[in-house]
Coordinates of C-alpha atoms (C1' of nucleotides) and ligand atoms in Angstrom, one line a residue:
Chain H
M1 CA 0.0 0.0 0.0
M2 CA 1.5 3.3 -1.1
L3 CA 0.6 6.1 1.2
S4 CA 1.2 9.8 0.9
Q5 CA 3.2 11.7 3.6
T6 CA -0.1 13.3 4.7
E7 CA -1.8 10.0 5.2
E8 CA 1.2 8.6 7.1
N9 CA 1.1 11.7 9.4
Y10 CA -2.6 11.1 10.1
L11 CA -2.0 7.5 11.0
K12 CA 0.9 8.4 13.3
A13 CA -1.1 11.1 15.0
I14 CA -4.0 8.7 15.6
Y15 CA -1.6 6.2 17.0
S16 CA -0.1 8.6 19.5
L17 CA -3.5 10.0 20.5
A18 CA -4.9 6.5 21.0
Y19 CA -1.9 5.6 23.3
A20 CA -2.6 8.8 25.4
N21 CA -6.4 8.6 25.3
S22 CA -7.3 4.9 24.8
N23 CA -10.9 5.3 23.5
N24 CA -12.0 6.5 20.0
I25 CA -10.2 9.6 18.8
S26 CA -12.1 12.7 18.0
T27 CA -11.9 14.7 14.8
T28 CA -10.8 17.8 16.9
L29 CA -8.0 16.0 18.6
I30 CA -6.6 14.9 15.3
S31 CA -7.0 18.3 13.7
E32 CA -4.8 19.7 16.5
A33 CA -2.2 17.0 16.1
V34 CA -1.9 17.4 12.3
K35 CA -2.4 21.2 12.5
T36 CA -5.3 21.4 10.1
K37 CA -9.1 22.1 10.2
A38 CA -11.6 19.6 11.5
S39 CA -13.4 19.6 8.2
S40 CA -10.2 18.5 6.5
V41 CA -9.8 15.7 9.0
T42 CA -13.2 14.4 8.3
D43 CA -12.3 14.2 4.6
M44 CA -9.1 12.3 5.4
I45 CA -10.5 9.8 7.9
Q46 CA -13.1 8.9 5.3
K47 CA -10.3 8.2 2.9
L48 CA -8.4 6.2 5.4
A49 CA -11.6 4.3 6.3
D50 CA -12.0 3.4 2.6
K51 CA -8.5 2.0 2.7
D52 CA -9.3 0.0 5.8
L53 CA -6.7 1.8 7.9
V54 CA -9.1 3.2 10.5
H55 CA -12.5 2.1 11.9
Y56 CA -14.9 5.0 11.5
K57 CA -18.6 5.6 12.2
K58 CA -19.9 9.1 11.7
Y59 CA -19.7 11.3 14.8
Q60 CA -18.1 8.4 16.7
G61 CA -14.4 9.2 16.2
V62 CA -11.8 6.8 14.8
S63 CA -9.5 4.0 15.9
L64 CA -6.7 2.3 13.9
T65 CA -7.3 -1.1 12.2
K66 CA -4.7 -3.8 12.6
I67 CA -3.1 -2.8 9.3
G68 CA -3.4 0.9 10.2
Q69 CA -1.7 0.2 13.5
K70 CA 1.1 -1.7 11.8
I71 CA 1.8 1.1 9.4
A72 CA 1.7 3.7 12.2
V73 CA 4.3 1.7 14.3
E74 CA 6.6 1.4 11.3
I75 CA 6.6 5.2 10.9
V76 CA 7.2 5.6 14.7
R77 CA 10.1 3.2 14.3
K78 CA 11.6 5.1 11.4
H79 CA 11.1 8.4 13.2
R80 CA 12.9 7.3 16.3
L81 CA 15.8 5.5 14.5
W82 CA 16.4 8.7 12.4
E83 CA 16.4 10.7 15.6
V84 CA 19.1 8.4 17.0
F85 CA 21.1 8.8 13.8
L86 CA 20.9 12.6 14.0
L87 CA 22.0 12.7 17.6
N88 CA 24.6 10.0 17.7
K89 CA 26.1 10.4 14.3
L90 CA 25.5 13.9 13.2
H91 CA 25.7 15.4 16.7
Y92 CA 22.5 17.3 16.7
N93 CA 21.0 18.2 20.1
W94 CA 18.0 16.4 21.4
D95 CA 15.8 19.4 20.8
E96 CA 16.8 19.6 17.1
V97 CA 16.2 16.1 15.9
H98 CA 12.4 15.9 15.9
E99 CA 11.7 18.3 13.1
L100 CA 14.2 16.6 10.8
A101 CA 12.9 13.1 11.7
E102 CA 9.4 14.3 10.7
Q103 CA 10.7 14.5 7.2
L104 CA 13.0 11.5 7.2
E105 CA 10.3 9.1 8.6
H106 CA 8.6 9.3 5.2
I107 CA 11.5 8.0 3.1
K108 CA 10.1 4.9 1.3
S109 CA 12.3 1.8 1.1
D110 CA 12.0 -1.9 1.9
T111 CA 15.5 -2.1 3.3
L112 CA 16.5 1.3 4.6
T113 CA 15.0 1.1 8.1
D114 CA 16.7 -2.3 8.9
K115 CA 20.0 -1.2 7.5
L116 CA 19.8 2.0 9.5
E117 CA 19.0 0.1 12.7
A118 CA 22.0 -2.2 12.2
F119 CA 24.3 0.8 11.5
L120 CA 23.1 2.4 14.7
E121 CA 23.7 -1.0 16.5
F122 CA 20.1 -1.7 17.4
P123 CA 19.3 1.1 19.8
T124 CA 16.3 0.4 22.1
H125 CA 15.3 4.0 22.8
D126 CA 15.4 7.3 21.0
P127 CA 17.1 10.5 22.3
H128 CA 14.0 11.4 24.3
G129 CA 13.8 7.9 26.0
D130 CA 10.9 6.7 23.8
P131 CA 11.1 3.0 23.0
I132 CA 12.0 2.0 19.4
P133 CA 9.7 -0.7 17.9
D134 CA 11.5 -3.7 16.6
K135 CA 11.3 -5.0 13.0
E136 CA 8.1 -6.9 13.9
G137 CA 6.4 -3.9 15.4
N138 CA 6.8 -5.0 19.1
I139 CA 7.4 -2.1 21.4
E140 CA 8.2 -2.1 25.1
H141 CA 6.6 0.9 26.7
H142 CA 8.0 2.2 30.0
N143 CA 5.8 1.7 33.0
N144 CA 4.7 5.3 33.6
T145 CA 6.5 5.9 36.9
M146 CA 7.0 9.7 37.1
L147 CA 9.5 11.7 39.1
S148 CA 6.6 13.2 41.0
S149 CA 5.9 9.8 42.6
V150 CA 9.3 9.3 44.2
E151 CA 9.4 9.4 48.0
T152 CA 11.5 11.9 49.9
G153 CA 15.0 10.5 50.4
K154 CA 14.8 8.0 47.6
S155 CA 16.8 8.1 44.3
C156 CA 15.8 7.3 40.7
V157 CA 17.2 7.4 37.2
V158 CA 15.7 9.5 34.4
I159 CA 14.5 7.2 31.6
G160 CA 12.1 9.3 29.5
L161 CA 9.8 12.2 29.0
K162 CA 6.1 12.4 28.6
D163 CA 6.3 15.8 26.9
S164 CA 9.2 15.9 24.4
S165 CA 8.4 19.4 23.0
D166 CA 11.4 21.6 22.2
P167 CA 10.7 24.1 24.9
F168 CA 10.6 21.4 27.6
L169 CA 13.8 19.9 26.2
K170 CA 15.6 23.2 26.3
F171 CA 14.3 23.8 29.8
L172 CA 15.8 20.4 30.9
D173 CA 19.1 21.4 29.3
K174 CA 19.0 24.5 31.5
L175 CA 18.4 22.4 34.6
Q176 CA 21.2 20.1 33.3
I177 CA 18.9 17.1 33.5
Q178 CA 19.7 14.4 30.9
L179 CA 18.5 10.8 30.3
G180 CA 20.4 8.4 32.5
N181 CA 21.0 11.0 35.3
T182 CA 20.4 9.8 38.8
L183 CA 18.2 12.2 40.9
K184 CA 17.6 12.1 44.7
V185 CA 14.5 13.7 46.2
I186 CA 15.6 15.8 49.1
S187 CA 12.3 17.2 50.1
K188 CA 8.7 17.7 48.9
E189 CA 6.6 20.8 49.4
P190 CA 3.0 19.9 50.2
F191 CA 1.7 23.4 49.2
D192 CA 2.4 23.2 45.5
N193 CA 3.9 19.6 45.2
S194 CA 7.2 21.0 44.1
M195 CA 10.3 19.0 45.1
L196 CA 13.9 19.7 45.9
V197 CA 16.1 17.4 43.9
E198 CA 19.8 16.6 44.1
T199 CA 21.6 16.1 40.8
A200 CA 25.2 15.0 40.3
T201 CA 26.4 18.6 40.6
T202 CA 23.8 20.6 42.4
S203 CA 20.3 20.9 44.0
I204 CA 17.3 22.3 42.1
S205 CA 13.7 22.9 42.8
I206 CA 11.3 21.2 40.4
S207 CA 7.6 22.1 40.0
N208 CA 5.0 19.5 40.0
Q209 CA 4.3 20.3 36.3
I210 CA 7.8 19.3 35.5
S211 CA 8.1 16.2 37.8
K212 CA 4.9 14.8 36.3
N213 CA 6.5 14.8 32.9
I214 CA 9.6 12.9 33.7
F215 CA 9.6 9.1 33.6
I216 CA 12.0 7.5 36.1
K217 CA 13.1 4.1 37.3
K218 CA 13.3 3.9 41.1
L219 CA 16.5 2.7 42.6
Chain B
M1 CA 12.7 30.3 -1.2
M2 CA 10.6 27.2 -0.4
L3 CA 10.4 24.9 -3.3
S4 CA 8.4 21.7 -3.7
Q5 CA 10.1 18.4 -4.5
T6 CA 8.7 18.6 -8.0
E7 CA 10.2 22.0 -8.6
E8 CA 13.5 20.8 -7.2
N9 CA 13.4 17.8 -9.6
Y10 CA 12.8 20.1 -12.6
L11 CA 15.8 22.3 -11.6
K12 CA 18.1 19.3 -11.2
A13 CA 16.9 17.9 -14.5
I14 CA 17.6 21.1 -16.3
Y15 CA 21.0 21.4 -14.7
S16 CA 22.0 17.9 -15.8
L17 CA 20.6 18.4 -19.3
A18 CA 22.4 21.8 -19.6
Y19 CA 25.7 20.1 -18.7
A20 CA 25.2 17.5 -21.4
N21 CA 23.7 19.7 -24.1
S22 CA 25.1 23.2 -23.3
N23 CA 22.5 25.3 -25.2
N24 CA 18.9 26.0 -24.2
I25 CA 17.0 23.0 -23.0
S26 CA 13.8 21.9 -24.8
T27 CA 10.5 21.1 -23.3
T28 CA 10.7 17.6 -24.7
L29 CA 14.1 16.8 -23.1
I30 CA 12.8 17.9 -19.8
S31 CA 9.6 15.9 -20.1
E32 CA 11.7 12.8 -20.6
A33 CA 14.0 13.6 -17.7
V34 CA 11.2 14.2 -15.2
K35 CA 8.9 11.5 -16.7
T36 CA 5.9 13.7 -17.5
K37 CA 4.1 15.2 -20.5
A38 CA 5.5 18.2 -22.4
S39 CA 2.4 20.2 -21.6
S40 CA 3.0 19.7 -17.9
V41 CA 6.6 20.9 -18.4
T42 CA 5.4 24.1 -20.1
D43 CA 3.3 24.8 -17.0
M44 CA 6.1 24.2 -14.7
I45 CA 8.8 26.2 -16.5
Q46 CA 6.4 29.2 -16.6
K47 CA 6.1 28.8 -12.9
L48 CA 9.8 28.6 -12.5
A49 CA 10.3 31.6 -14.7
D50 CA 7.9 33.6 -12.5
K51 CA 10.2 32.7 -9.6
D52 CA 13.3 33.8 -11.6
L53 CA 14.8 30.3 -11.5
V54 CA 14.9 29.9 -15.2
H55 CA 15.2 32.1 -18.3
Y56 CA 12.4 31.4 -20.6
K57 CA 11.0 32.7 -23.9
K58 CA 8.1 30.9 -25.5
Y59 CA 9.2 28.2 -27.9
Q60 CA 12.9 28.9 -27.2
G61 CA 13.5 26.4 -24.3
V62 CA 15.0 27.3 -20.9
S63 CA 18.3 27.8 -19.1
L64 CA 18.9 28.2 -15.4
T65 CA 19.3 31.6 -13.8
K66 CA 22.1 32.2 -11.3
I67 CA 19.8 31.4 -8.4
G68 CA 18.3 28.5 -10.2
Q69 CA 21.7 27.1 -10.9
K70 CA 22.7 27.6 -7.2
I71 CA 19.7 25.6 -6.0
A72 CA 20.2 22.9 -8.5
V73 CA 23.8 22.4 -7.4
E74 CA 22.7 22.2 -3.8
I75 CA 20.4 19.4 -4.7
V76 CA 23.1 17.6 -6.6
R77 CA 25.3 18.0 -3.6
K78 CA 22.8 16.5 -1.3
H79 CA 22.0 13.7 -3.7
R80 CA 25.7 12.7 -3.9
L81 CA 26.4 13.0 -0.2
W82 CA 23.4 10.8 0.6
E83 CA 24.7 8.2 -2.0
V84 CA 28.0 8.1 -0.2
F85 CA 26.2 7.6 3.1
L86 CA 24.1 4.8 1.8
L87 CA 27.1 3.0 0.3
N88 CA 29.8 3.7 2.9
K89 CA 27.7 3.5 6.0
L90 CA 24.7 1.4 5.2
H91 CA 26.5 -0.9 2.8
Y92 CA 24.2 -0.6 -0.1
N93 CA 25.5 -1.4 -3.6
W94 CA 26.3 1.3 -6.1
D95 CA 23.3 0.3 -8.2
E96 CA 20.9 0.7 -5.2
V97 CA 21.8 4.1 -3.9
H98 CA 20.4 6.4 -6.6
E99 CA 16.7 5.7 -6.1
L100 CA 16.9 6.3 -2.3
A101 CA 19.0 9.5 -2.8
E102 CA 16.3 10.8 -5.1
Q103 CA 14.1 10.9 -2.0
L104 CA 16.7 12.0 0.5
E105 CA 17.9 14.9 -1.6
H106 CA 14.7 16.7 -0.8
I107 CA 15.0 16.7 3.0
K108 CA 14.9 20.4 4.0
S109 CA 17.4 21.7 6.6
D110 CA 19.9 24.5 6.9
T111 CA 22.4 22.3 8.7
L112 CA 21.9 18.7 7.6
T113 CA 24.0 18.7 4.5
D114 CA 27.1 20.1 6.1
K115 CA 26.8 17.9 9.1
L116 CA 26.3 14.9 6.8
E117 CA 29.4 15.9 4.8
A118 CA 31.5 16.2 7.9
F119 CA 30.3 12.8 9.2
L120 CA 31.3 11.3 5.9
E121 CA 34.7 13.0 6.2
F122 CA 34.3 15.4 3.2
P123 CA 34.1 12.9 0.3
T124 CA 35.0 14.5 -3.0
H125 CA 33.2 12.0 -5.3
D126 CA 30.0 9.9 -5.1
P127 CA 29.9 6.1 -5.6
H128 CA 29.7 6.6 -9.3
G129 CA 32.7 8.9 -9.5
D130 CA 30.7 12.0 -9.9
P131 CA 32.2 15.1 -8.2
I132 CA 30.5 16.4 -5.0
P133 CA 30.0 20.2 -5.0
D134 CA 31.4 22.0 -2.0
K135 CA 29.5 24.1 0.4
E136 CA 29.9 27.1 -1.9
G137 CA 28.7 25.2 -4.9
N138 CA 32.1 24.8 -6.5
I139 CA 32.4 21.6 -8.5
E140 CA 35.4 20.0 -10.2
H141 CA 34.3 18.1 -13.2
H142 CA 36.5 15.4 -14.6
N143 CA 38.1 16.1 -17.9
N144 CA 36.1 13.8 -20.1
T145 CA 38.9 11.4 -21.0
M146 CA 37.2 8.1 -21.9
L147 CA 38.5 4.6 -21.8
S148 CA 37.9 4.4 -25.6
S149 CA 40.7 7.0 -26.1
V150 CA 43.5 5.0 -24.4
E151 CA 46.2 3.8 -26.7
T152 CA 47.1 0.1 -27.1
G153 CA 49.6 -0.9 -24.4
K154 CA 48.8 2.0 -22.1
S155 CA 47.2 1.8 -18.6
C156 CA 44.6 3.9 -16.9
V157 CA 42.5 4.2 -13.8
V158 CA 38.7 4.1 -13.8
I159 CA 37.5 7.4 -12.2
G160 CA 33.9 7.7 -13.3
L161 CA 31.0 6.9 -15.5
K162 CA 29.1 8.9 -18.1
D163 CA 26.0 6.7 -17.8
S164 CA 25.3 5.7 -14.2
S165 CA 22.0 3.8 -14.9
D166 CA 21.3 0.7 -12.8
P167 CA 21.7 -1.7 -15.8
F168 CA 25.1 -0.3 -16.7
L169 CA 26.3 -0.5 -13.1
K170 CA 25.1 -4.1 -12.8
F171 CA 26.9 -4.9 -16.1
L172 CA 30.2 -3.4 -14.7
D173 CA 29.7 -5.5 -11.6
K174 CA 29.6 -8.6 -13.9
L175 CA 32.8 -7.5 -15.6
Q176 CA 34.3 -6.8 -12.1
I177 CA 35.1 -3.3 -13.0
Q178 CA 35.1 -0.8 -10.1
L179 CA 36.1 2.8 -9.6
G180 CA 39.8 3.0 -8.8
N181 CA 40.6 -0.2 -10.9
T182 CA 43.7 0.0 -13.1
L183 CA 43.0 -1.2 -16.7
K184 CA 45.6 -1.9 -19.4
V185 CA 44.6 -1.9 -23.0
I186 CA 46.0 -5.0 -24.7
S187 CA 44.6 -4.5 -28.2
K188 CA 42.0 -2.6 -30.1
E189 CA 39.8 -4.0 -32.9
P190 CA 39.5 -1.5 -35.7
F191 CA 36.4 -3.2 -37.1
D192 CA 34.0 -2.4 -34.2
N193 CA 36.3 -0.3 -32.0
S194 CA 36.1 -2.9 -29.2
M195 CA 39.1 -3.4 -27.0
L196 CA 40.8 -6.2 -25.1
V197 CA 41.5 -4.9 -21.6
E198 CA 43.5 -6.4 -18.8
T199 CA 42.1 -6.1 -15.3
A200 CA 43.8 -7.1 -12.0
T201 CA 42.5 -10.6 -12.3
T202 CA 41.6 -11.3 -16.0
S203 CA 41.3 -10.0 -19.6
I204 CA 38.0 -8.9 -21.0
S205 CA 36.6 -7.6 -24.3
I206 CA 34.9 -4.3 -24.0
S207 CA 32.6 -2.8 -26.7
N208 CA 33.0 0.7 -27.9
Q209 CA 29.6 1.5 -26.4
I210 CA 31.0 0.6 -23.0
S211 CA 34.4 2.2 -23.3
K212 CA 32.9 5.5 -24.4
N213 CA 31.0 5.5 -21.1
I214 CA 34.0 5.1 -18.7
F215 CA 36.0 8.1 -17.5
I216 CA 39.6 7.3 -16.9
K217 CA 42.8 8.9 -15.8
K218 CA 45.8 8.0 -18.0
L219 CA 48.8 6.6 -16.2
Chain L
dA1 C1' 8.1 29.0 -51.3
dA2 C1' 4.7 26.0 -50.0
dA3 C1' 3.4 21.9 -47.8
dA4 C1' 4.2 18.5 -44.3
dT5 C1' 5.9 17.2 -40.0
dA6 C1' 7.4 17.9 -35.3
dA7 C1' 7.6 20.6 -31.2
dT8 C1' 5.4 23.6 -28.1
dT9 C1' 1.7 26.0 -25.9
dT10 C1' -3.1 26.6 -24.5
dA11 C1' -7.6 25.1 -22.9
dG12 C1' -10.3 22.3 -20.2
dA13 C1' -10.4 18.2 -16.6
dT14 C1' -9.0 15.6 -12.7
dA15 C1' -7.3 14.2 -8.0
dA16 C1' -5.2 15.3 -3.5
dG17 C1' -5.2 18.1 0.3
dG18 C1' -6.6 22.1 2.2
dC19 C1' -10.0 26.2 3.6
dT20 C1' -14.6 28.7 4.9
dA21 C1' -19.3 28.8 5.9
dA22 C1' -23.5 26.4 6.7
dA23 C1' -26.1 22.3 8.1
dA24 C1' -26.6 18.4 11.1
dA25 C1' -25.7 15.7 15.1
dT26 C1' -24.2 15.2 19.8
dA27 C1' -23.3 16.8 24.4
dA28 C1' -24.1 20.1 28.2
dA29 C1' -26.9 23.1 30.8
dT30 C1' -30.9 24.7 32.4
Chain M
dA1 C1' -37.4 17.9 28.6
dT2 C1' -36.1 21.8 26.3
dT3 C1' -32.8 24.9 25.1
dT4 C1' -28.0 26.1 24.3
dA5 C1' -23.4 25.1 23.2
dT6 C1' -20.1 22.3 21.0
dT7 C1' -18.5 19.0 17.7
dT8 C1' -18.7 17.0 13.4
dT9 C1' -20.0 16.7 8.7
dT10 C1' -21.3 18.5 4.2
dA11 C1' -21.0 21.8 0.4
dG12 C1' -18.5 24.7 -2.4
dC13 C1' -14.2 26.7 -3.6
dC14 C1' -8.9 27.0 -4.1
dT15 C1' -4.0 25.4 -5.3
dT16 C1' -0.6 22.2 -7.2
dA17 C1' 0.7 19.0 -10.4
dT18 C1' -0.9 16.1 -13.6
dC19 C1' -3.4 14.6 -18.1
dT20 C1' -5.7 14.8 -23.1
dA21 C1' -7.0 17.2 -27.0
dA22 C1' -6.8 21.1 -29.8
dA23 C1' -4.4 25.1 -31.5
dT24 C1' -0.2 27.4 -32.5
dT25 C1' 4.6 28.0 -33.8
dA26 C1' 8.9 26.1 -35.6
dT27 C1' 11.4 23.0 -38.5
dT28 C1' 12.0 20.0 -42.5
dT29 C1' 11.1 18.3 -46.8
dT30 C1' 9.7 18.7 -51.2
Ligands
MN301 MN1 10.4 13.1 17.5
MN302 MN1 11.7 11.2 20.0
MN303 MN1 22.1 9.2 -8.2
MN304 MN1 25.6 9.2 -8.3

DNA sequence: AAAATAATTTAGATAAGGCTAAAAATAAAT
DNA sequence: ATTTATTTTTAGCCTTATCTAAATTATTTT
């Protein structure tokens, strides 16, 4: 099945939204994700339904079919592998790779993705900590433990981000927080749920908004 | 200036045709190069003329403007750098890289090309021996000495190909001729201008059609 | 120089993806 | 249970890149 870049972007958007929202995905949510108008989304999901890539009943929102899901995961796989390439090989920063990967994920080839994966030595996660699906489409999600849930006095390792937007990434750069860093919770402020956190080099105060967006593994 | 992939392909086609034909390029030639109908070409070259990328007078064919030429060379640069990446890093064969580079050359970024070039350690030629333009668009063409012009008894090194089509590349694979190989002309057949050539491992007969398509450096 | 042929341009259509504005359906609030 | 507000769909139009068929210009051939 030969899909346009636009169709691929819709599938990927629906996939991400379904992961975050579980039930049927609304036209409006998709329109925000692909930055277009709701009326255009209706057109496109009807087209995708004709191609059996989404389940769709008028006014009821959409969900991916088996084949739609498979294609979406392939695009996610390509996106994340290209991000690894851009960071590890071309030395981009983690806040620069997403935009370029948005283009590179649409390169069509039967062999490119697997060759790229081998060249990168089979990375398991992208620069933002998101898991990279394997060749068969299997994907190991992390188990949603956030920094906000760590008890006072306990330590943890940063393994991922819920929000990987450029501003958030730049903000973490400023705090000198990177994937793999060990953080220790010194104290928690009941008033606003902020926490004092010890990094390798210093101590910083982190708002609840931030700590709810950082995936960690407890130590 | 933000150009579509289609517009970029037209500019690149006109650039290549101009290098091979020198004078103004006809609508028909372009239509063959971009695999479309002549009427579509007329539409597009009018659009490119409006954007000052080509010089165009009705019925007189087109030539690239300074800015059109600059853009075309940038795309050629990207194409050839990606081909080097695909061959050197992902271990594709030289007959497989072109199709993928046709897609990759359209990735838009201010920084990607230069970073890719640095990562590849500033290659000067692509896998088919074609010169890679530098950052400023300077390009060193080879001096059009063909294998067919080598005298009997003399040796030469293969440095490039006039025709880099997949069938020709596969044929050279069969003959075990690669870039960098030294060839010695054993004898020439006046009747059909074929030649007997000694390679590192064996002797082969090469037709004039082939020897006219192989750039060499005399030793 | 006129006629025939070939190349090029124009005119009119189509398909993809998008938009605005209006209509229809669903959800929320009285 | 109505009314109101929100969401979704439809209808009609636009742009880009393509096509076919017809008209026009250029090039050959006689
Ligand atoms: Mn990304
Ligand atoms: Mn990512
Ligand atoms: Mn090529
Ligand atoms: Mn090449």
